[in-house]
Amino acid sequence: MSSTSVAKAASATVAKVTATIVGNAGAIFSTTFPHAPTATKAADASILDPSHPNPVKFDPSRLGVLSAGARSSELSPRASPFALPIASSRQSRAKELQGTSSNRANLPFYCQTDPIVLFIVQASLIVFLSRILAFGLGKLRQPKVISEVIAGILVGPTALGRIPHFTTSIFPAPSLPFLNLVATIGLVLFLFLVGLEVDFSVFRRNFRASASISLVGIAIPFALGAAISVGLYDKFVDESKVKFGTFLLFIGTANGITAFPVLARILTELNLLQDHVGVTVLAAGVGNDVVGWILLALAIALVNASSGIIVLYVILCAVGWILILWFVVRPALVWACRKTGANGDRGPGEGLVCAVVFLVLVSAWVTDRIGIHAICKFSRLLKAASSKTNCAIAIRPVGGFVVGLIVPTPIRASITEKIEDLVSVLFLPLYFALSGLKTDLGLLRDGSIWGWVICVCVVAFFGKFLSCGIVARFMGMNWRESGAVGSLMACKGLVELIVLNIGLSAGILNNQVFAIFVTMALVTTFATTPLTLVFYPLSYRLQRDSLNKGIPTISSDDLAPPSLGTFRPSSRYAVILQQFEHLPALFTFCKLVKAPLQFTKLSEKSEELPPAPQVTIDALRLVELTGHISAIVNASDSQETLVAADPLSQIFKTFARGNGINTTAALSIVSLEQYPSLVASHALEHSSDLVVVPWALKDQKDEAGVIAGFLPNPFEGIFRKNGVADTTSPQYAAFVRRVFAEASTDVGLFLDRGADSTTSISSGRTHLFFAFHGGADDRACLDFIVQLASRNPGITATIARIVPAPEATAEDLGTVKNSTSLSDDERPPLATLTVHAGAGAADTIYPTQHDLASETADAIALAVWFEPSATPRLPEIVDGLSRIEIVTVSTVQPLHMSVSRAEASAAAHDAPLVVVVGRGRRDAKTHTKELNDFLRSRIEDVKKSIANSSEVRRSLGDLAVAFVVAGVGSSVLVIQSKPPGSSKSRNA
């Protein structure tokens, strides 16, 4: 006890004593003792007097002040002038330590005047939990919103809230206004982003089908929701608090709405944004979303209105504000974009973005004032409503959605990129956490309630599924496409949760009904992706596209050896565009397959050499879908718009057409996991003879800064190997391996050294080197070299047929370094190389037996081109073969001899050297042991190259790894032949 002051008020017959006690913790105890019979006995009165009951008790309503029947005037420091200095100094400290009604020890982080510490704890817990769940549910191809909603439910009374003191410590009631403020601002910005996603041009392009699906898809579910609202109202709702008409309108709206943002993400994840089913669903979702928000605004206006005139006032003011935004603000934004040049590549500047964000907040304030979502305003006018209304939402999100609709299209993606990460990473999980704190699934505690849960889920799903699916069937879609439309339109997701929270805050829903509909939203959203894949799988889409586009299937005749008289060079190639650094490799490839102008003119003068078939390159531009709203906005554009706006595609098309090559371009925005399958389908769609995947070869360099050089990191060895940082090579190698595995055509990996090469291929003259070891891949290389030589008169080639020998031959002496002579102690350990577990591709290799059938096929392939034949060859083939030199080399070390011969060929020719090599992972002889010896002998070169990664070594193959490490040639072309027969091998 630090201080006690006593004030006495005496009359002729009575005495009254008031005691004020200030404790060490800063709490103030104040009490008035009963009147004593006489003034003299008042001095004996004590707080510890056993004759009196303890008058000190806790009053929760006074936020930490303890009183026993004293009036507010008596609780003031003025009641005891002696206690005034001490009491005044303690009051601020007492307020800081207050927080719960039971125990301040449960608030280790909270301080009312400085709540940032507790906010950081809350946000960290929520974001961490949602990210962990997103990682697991992402494997099931579920949208991220599912994990955020479940994380919010887990931190509420359903799960973690049942732990003693968890809620009072982490989410105490005094801290919720701060959390609610941040979450509501995030909700305003998120619905602004949703408005940016809405593209009415998509709706107009598919008006007939999308309008029918949208209207029927909201009318029938609304009617079914209205029907089921009768039973819910009788079972769960207090008639004195909520009118039945308002409840019916809200349940019908919640039952008929479709979650447009989640729907767009699912369509993007399934690569359906460019599919006619996806386009139709997206357009129908636009109409459904707008109508749903209008009905929601009407429901909120009805629940807050005391009379019909207020409802009319709200609607007219809302329409007026929307007209102001459309006819006044929107033209002003268009003018500002044109004036500042925001429509171009530079995008909107800081001033324009600031104006748009400020407009979002102003619109939210205006819609709050006029009554859309105006829960607090009219509840103050209605005493009945004040008891049932929770004014938890401080800034109204509807205004943000309206502003998103009127932002000019050219700047939508740029503005989205600037704010979407903060909203999706922090704000939305906080909003769902607040929703989870209100959700107690424990209220669903008996069979009758779960019967209503099942009934609501069935009505919500089948109302959407059947109505939209049947309309789609009448619009000409087959049963698979109609089933996909119905499954996608049944998605509830994020918008449904927002609607439900609005209903709970407005007092339309109680906690039990809220929990029922939250469960329904989770179930319907979770079922969307699996059902869509069941009705509309990728295999069906590929087969349908193949039939519609007339893509030929692969037959055994296509795999037969080329006829001597009818063989024509391949003329159609598919190339992959991903990064700007890949352009030099693709430019080099274009120079190989198309003869330069001077050679073309010479060939046209000769009647012996008719012009070769026109070369066509079908470029596929791959853009990663990052999950950002801006990426989804871009992905929904047409192919022509996407390609025209992509600088990488335009640069390549310009170069190829400048060299006389017919070029087409397509752009796809998909996830990284879908890249290989998309490449394979693109090659099939265009009947490509060869798929070319570029790779820019760069030496790995240590990029440590100056500070890192003086202050070494003791943990650096965990993340870096031998001082060389692992870059994107392993991930890109995993992509290449999957392309090798999934493609049903020949695949060529073109590795280019770029500016580091000492010679240039721009002169038009190129020398090819190829070491023929045998196998299907080497036979494909042989055919490709003949094709290039017959097409391009500037190409010469050297083919070294490598024949294994049982012991060292004359060719081995003085030419090949005998690394096997090194002792095991002298050999550098291979453990110093980086080992990767295989980023996304199975660590398997093709069988390497080289049986009699393969050897026979090798002999036939060589005889077709280099043995005299009675069948006349085409003139261009004869001309091409005349520039190819073939030699046979017998050696005990085939890999070392191949590298040595390539180095000799590079020294003997002034033209740039391109090394052509078979991947050799199907039916070729293995070189694993010899490669290990080769890598040990050049361990320093290995550390500086991409071959430092085991994932890269598996992707390239043994021979290609040796050529890359040796640094032979300006480029290396690794070829894998198409799988035998009509079935593809899935091992890579």
CSV table of N, CA and C in Angstrom, one decimal, residues 730-735 737-738 836-842 951 954:
chain,number,residue,atom,x,y,z
A,730,PRO,N,19.0,-24.7,-62.0
A,730,PRO,CA,18.3,-25.9,-61.6
A,730,PRO,C,16.8,-25.9,-61.9
A,731,GLN,N,16.2,-24.8,-61.6
A,731,GLN,CA,14.7,-24.7,-61.9
A,731,GLN,C,14.5,-24.8,-63.4
A,732,TYR,N,15.2,-24.1,-64.2
A,732,TYR,CA,15.0,-24.1,-65.6
A,732,TYR,C,15.4,-25.5,-66.2
A,733,ALA,N,16.4,-26.2,-65.6
A,733,ALA,CA,16.7,-27.5,-66.0
A,733,ALA,C,15.6,-28.5,-65.7
A,734,ALA,N,14.9,-28.3,-64.6
A,734,ALA,CA,13.7,-29.1,-64.3
A,734,ALA,C,12.6,-28.9,-65.3
A,735,PHE,N,12.4,-27.7,-65.7
A,735,PHE,CA,11.4,-27.4,-66.8
A,735,PHE,C,11.8,-28.1,-68.1
A,737,ARG,N,13.7,-30.8,-68.5
A,737,ARG,CA,13.5,-32.2,-68.3
A,737,ARG,C,12.0,-32.6,-68.6
A,738,ARG,N,11.1,-31.8,-68.0
A,738,ARG,CA,9.7,-32.2,-68.2
A,738,ARG,C,9.2,-32.0,-69.6
A,836,HIS,N,21.2,-31.4,-56.5
A,836,HIS,CA,19.8,-31.0,-56.3
A,836,HIS,C,18.9,-32.2,-56.4
A,837,ALA,N,17.8,-32.1,-55.7
A,837,ALA,CA,16.9,-33.3,-55.6
A,837,ALA,C,16.0,-33.4,-56.8
A,838,GLY,N,16.0,-32.5,-57.7
A,838,GLY,CA,15.1,-32.5,-58.8
A,838,GLY,C,13.9,-31.7,-58.6
A,839,ALA,N,14.0,-30.4,-59.1
A,839,ALA,CA,13.0,-29.5,-58.9
A,839,ALA,C,11.8,-29.7,-59.8
A,840,GLY,N,10.9,-30.6,-59.3
A,840,GLY,CA,9.7,-30.8,-60.0
A,840,GLY,C,9.7,-31.9,-61.1
A,841,ALA,N,10.8,-32.5,-61.3
A,841,ALA,CA,10.9,-33.6,-62.3
A,841,ALA,C,11.4,-34.9,-61.6
A,842,ALA,N,10.9,-36.0,-62.0
A,842,ALA,CA,11.3,-37.3,-61.4
A,842,ALA,C,12.8,-37.6,-61.8
A,951,GLU,N,21.0,-31.3,-61.3
A,951,GLU,CA,19.8,-31.2,-62.1
A,951,GLU,C,20.1,-30.8,-63.5
A,954,ARG,N,21.6,-33.9,-65.3
A,954,ARG,CA,20.6,-34.9,-65.7
A,954,ARG,C,19.8,-34.4,-67.0
